[in-house]
């Protein structure tokens, strides 16, 4: 099929690679424009942009698709379908209608649960035991379109957003290839009005750990925000980013370190911190971290 691919971050790259490997004719790749990055603030192409160039594909990165010119350029590609995954721009009606079989979105949740920007983070933070991928026929509403294919997967008890991100990225790549292979025979199922929830964009202001919460909530908060933006706490005024944890037995004043392995008391129960990062330093497992940065029993975080 003649495919327009629209995506930007690392999450999107496996889907692009899978479409090329499956033999589809990717006539153009759309992504966000390069952004200044690093100490020199040099413009850096997005992960999809860089991979598309490696694959010898044509890349476009308009700042908007609302004007008549970018819409005409999009339509002129004559695509059978557009595949959209974490692109980052709203698609106007003229763009949605241009491909012969419309625009298909790879969404990292079991719709209608967790429509919106941060479905992986929010699923872990909410304590969901299951998530998955939905291949959705796009319409103008926010992730409201009918679903063509879906696949579920459990969320394991110690899984972080980073780990689940990679699993769902690979799952989405496989499922979109299956969807295109069966597209003529699939019947899109409207989303239920029951169970709708919204995965609002993660705000850095919500990243600070509240140790007065129950241990299971603190644990989900840490894992759900790992690696970005990273849940954090303070020790003697210095910020510590917390990247992995586990619920364990223990009790004490909330935020108090209970032992020599960084078990921290919560409002109910305790969590053991498994991976941490100090400002300007690399992330470390707890054993390595404590060798260079002791945190004595009784320390208040």
Coordinates of N, CA and C in Angstrom, one line a residue, residues 84-178:
X84 N -0.6 7.0 11.8 CA -0.3 8.1 12.7 C 0.1 7.5 14.1
X85 N 1.2 7.9 14.7 CA 1.5 7.4 16.0 C 2.4 8.4 16.7
X86 N 1.8 9.1 17.7 CA 2.5 10.1 18.5 C 3.1 11.2 17.6
X87 N 2.3 11.7 16.7 CA 2.8 12.7 15.8 C 3.0 14.0 16.4
X88 N 2.0 14.5 17.1 CA 2.1 15.8 17.9 C 1.4 17.0 17.3
X89 N 0.8 16.8 16.1 CA 0.0 17.9 15.5 C -1.5 17.4 15.3
X90 N -2.4 18.4 15.5 CA -3.8 18.1 15.2 C -4.0 17.9 13.6
X91 N -4.7 16.9 13.2 CA -4.9 16.7 11.8 C -6.3 17.3 11.4
X92 N -6.3 18.3 10.6 CA -7.6 18.9 10.1 C -8.4 17.9 9.3
X93 N -9.7 18.2 9.1 CA -10.5 17.3 8.4 C -10.0 17.1 7.0
X94 N -9.5 18.1 6.3 CA -8.9 17.9 4.9 C -7.8 16.8 4.9
X95 N -7.0 16.8 5.9 CA -5.9 15.8 6.0 C -6.5 14.4 6.3
X96 N -7.4 14.3 7.3 CA -8.0 13.1 7.7 C -8.7 12.4 6.5
X97 N -9.3 13.2 5.6 CA -10.1 12.7 4.5 C -9.2 12.4 3.2
X98 N -8.0 12.9 3.2 CA -7.2 12.8 2.0 C -6.8 11.3 1.6
X99 N -6.3 10.5 2.4 CA -5.9 9.1 2.0 C -7.2 8.3 1.7
X100 N -7.1 7.4 0.7 CA -8.3 6.7 0.3 C -9.0 5.9 1.4
X101 N -8.2 5.4 2.3 CA -8.8 4.6 3.4 C -8.5 5.3 4.8
X102 N -8.4 6.6 4.7 CA -8.3 7.4 5.9 C -7.0 7.4 6.7
X103 N -7.0 7.8 7.9 CA -5.9 7.9 8.8 C -6.1 6.9 10.0
X104 N -5.1 6.1 10.2 CA -5.2 5.1 11.3 C -4.2 5.5 12.4
X105 N -4.6 5.5 13.6 CA -3.8 5.9 14.7 C -3.5 4.6 15.6
X106 N -2.2 4.5 15.9 CA -1.7 3.5 16.9 C -1.7 4.2 18.3
X107 N -2.7 3.7 19.1 CA -2.9 4.4 20.4 C -2.5 3.4 21.5
X108 N -1.7 3.9 22.5 CA -1.2 3.0 23.5 C -2.1 2.8 24.7
X109 N -3.3 2.4 24.5 CA -4.3 2.0 25.6 C -5.4 1.2 24.9
X110 N -6.2 0.7 25.8 CA -7.4 -0.1 25.4 C -8.6 0.9 25.4
X111 N -8.7 1.6 24.3 CA -9.8 2.7 24.2 C -11.1 2.1 24.5
X112 N -12.0 2.8 25.2 CA -12.0 4.3 25.4 C -11.2 4.7 26.7
X113 N -10.5 3.7 27.4 CA -9.8 4.1 28.6 C -8.5 4.8 28.1
X114 N -8.2 5.9 28.8 CA -7.0 6.7 28.6 C -6.8 7.2 27.1
X115 N -7.9 7.9 26.7 CA -7.7 8.8 25.6 C -6.7 9.9 26.0
X116 N -6.0 10.5 25.0 CA -5.2 11.6 25.3 C -3.7 11.4 25.3
X117 N -2.9 12.3 25.9 CA -1.5 12.5 25.6 C -0.6 11.5 26.3
X118 N -1.0 11.0 27.5 CA -0.1 10.2 28.3 C -0.7 8.9 28.8
X119 N -1.1 8.0 27.9 CA -1.8 6.8 28.4 C -1.0 5.8 29.1
X120 N 0.3 5.8 28.8 CA 1.2 4.8 29.5 C 1.4 5.2 30.9
X121 N 1.8 6.5 31.1 CA 2.0 7.0 32.4 C 0.8 6.8 33.3
X122 N -0.4 7.2 32.8 CA -1.6 7.3 33.6 C -2.1 5.9 33.9
X123 N -1.9 4.9 33.0 CA -2.3 3.5 33.3 C -1.5 3.0 34.5
X124 N -0.2 3.2 34.6 CA 0.6 2.7 35.7 C 0.3 3.5 37.0
X125 N 0.1 4.8 36.9 CA -0.1 5.6 38.0 C -1.5 5.3 38.6
X126 N -2.4 4.9 37.8 CA -3.8 4.6 38.3 C -3.9 3.1 38.9
X127 N -2.8 2.3 38.7 CA -2.9 1.0 39.2 C -3.5 0.0 38.2
X128 N -3.7 0.3 37.0 CA -4.3 -0.6 36.0 C -3.4 -1.9 36.0
X129 N -4.1 -3.0 35.8 CA -3.4 -4.3 35.7 C -3.2 -4.7 34.3
X130 N -3.9 -4.0 33.4 CA -3.9 -4.3 32.0 C -3.9 -3.1 31.1
X131 N -3.2 -3.1 30.0 CA -3.3 -2.0 29.0 C -3.2 -2.7 27.6
X132 N -2.8 -1.9 26.6 CA -2.6 -2.6 25.3 C -2.5 -1.5 24.2
X133 N -2.8 -2.0 23.0 CA -2.8 -1.1 21.8 C -4.1 -1.2 21.1
X134 N -4.6 0.0 20.7 CA -5.8 0.1 19.8 C -5.4 0.7 18.5
X135 N -5.8 0.1 17.4 CA -5.6 0.7 16.1 C -7.0 1.4 15.7
X136 N -7.0 2.7 15.7 CA -8.2 3.5 15.6 C -8.3 4.2 14.3
X137 N -9.5 4.2 13.7 CA -9.8 5.1 12.5 C -10.0 6.5 13.0
X138 N -9.1 7.4 12.6 CA -9.1 8.7 13.2 C -10.3 9.6 12.7
X139 N -10.8 10.4 13.6 CA -11.8 11.4 13.3 C -11.4 12.7 14.1
X140 N -12.2 13.7 14.0 CA -11.8 15.0 14.6 C -11.8 15.0 16.1
X141 N -12.5 14.1 16.8 CA -12.5 14.1 18.2 C -11.2 13.6 18.8
X142 N -11.0 13.8 20.1 CA -9.7 13.4 20.7 C -9.8 11.9 21.0
X143 N -9.2 11.1 20.1 CA -9.1 9.6 20.3 C -10.5 9.0 20.4
X144 N -11.5 9.5 19.7 CA -12.8 9.0 19.8 C -13.2 8.1 18.6
X145 N -12.4 7.8 17.7 CA -12.8 7.1 16.5 C -13.0 5.6 16.7
X146 N -13.6 4.9 15.8 CA -13.9 3.5 15.9 C -12.6 2.7 15.8
X147 N -12.6 1.6 16.5 CA -11.4 0.8 16.6 C -11.4 -0.4 15.7
X148 N -10.3 -0.6 14.9 CA -10.2 -1.7 14.0 C -9.6 -3.0 14.6
X149 N -8.6 -2.8 15.4 CA -7.9 -3.9 16.0 C -7.4 -3.5 17.4
X150 N -7.4 -4.4 18.3 CA -6.8 -4.1 19.7 C -6.2 -5.4 20.2
X151 N -5.2 -5.2 21.1 CA -4.5 -6.3 21.7 C -4.2 -5.8 23.2
X152 N -4.5 -6.7 24.1 CA -4.2 -6.4 25.5 C -2.9 -7.0 26.0
X153 N -2.4 -6.4 27.1 CA -1.2 -7.0 27.7 C -1.2 -6.6 29.2
X154 N -0.8 -7.5 30.1 CA -0.8 -7.2 31.5 C 0.3 -6.2 31.8
X155 N 0.1 -5.4 32.9 CA 1.1 -4.5 33.4 C 1.7 -5.2 34.6
X156 N 3.0 -5.5 34.6 CA 3.6 -6.3 35.7 C 3.8 -5.4 36.9
X157 N 3.9 -6.0 38.1 CA 3.9 -5.2 39.3 C 5.0 -4.2 39.5
X158 N 6.2 -4.5 38.9 CA 7.3 -3.5 39.0 C 7.6 -2.8 37.8
X159 N 6.8 -2.8 36.8 CA 7.0 -2.2 35.5 C 7.0 -0.7 35.5
X160 N 8.0 -0.1 34.9 CA 8.0 1.4 34.8 C 7.4 1.8 33.4
X161 N 7.1 3.1 33.3 CA 6.7 3.6 32.1 C 7.7 3.4 30.9
X162 N 8.9 3.5 31.2 CA 10.0 3.2 30.2 C 9.9 1.8 29.7
X163 N 9.7 0.8 30.6 CA 9.7 -0.6 30.1 C 8.4 -0.9 29.4
X164 N 7.2 -0.4 29.9 CA 6.0 -0.6 29.2 C 5.9 0.1 27.9
X165 N 6.5 1.3 27.8 CA 6.6 2.1 26.5 C 7.3 1.2 25.5
X166 N 8.4 0.5 25.8 CA 9.1 -0.3 24.8 C 8.2 -1.5 24.3
X167 N 7.5 -2.1 25.3 CA 6.7 -3.3 24.9 C 5.5 -2.8 24.0
X168 N 4.9 -1.7 24.4 CA 3.7 -1.3 23.6 C 4.2 -0.8 22.2
X169 N 5.3 -0.2 22.2 CA 5.9 0.3 20.9 C 6.0 -0.9 19.9
X170 N 6.6 -2.0 20.4 CA 6.8 -3.1 19.6 C 5.5 -3.8 19.2
X171 N 4.5 -3.8 20.2 CA 3.2 -4.4 19.9 C 2.5 -3.6 18.8
X172 N 2.5 -2.2 19.0 CA 1.9 -1.4 18.0 C 2.4 -1.6 16.6
X173 N 3.8 -1.7 16.5 CA 4.4 -2.0 15.2 C 3.9 -3.2 14.5
X174 N 3.8 -4.3 15.3 CA 3.3 -5.6 14.8 C 1.8 -5.5 14.4
X175 N 1.0 -4.8 15.3 CA -0.4 -4.8 15.1 C -0.8 -3.9 13.9
X176 N -0.1 -2.8 13.6 CA -0.4 -2.0 12.4 C -0.2 -2.8 11.1
X177 N 0.9 -3.6 11.1 CA 1.1 -4.4 9.9 C 0.0 -5.4 9.7
X178 N -0.4 -6.0 10.8 CA -1.6 -6.9 10.7 C -2.8 -6.2 10.3

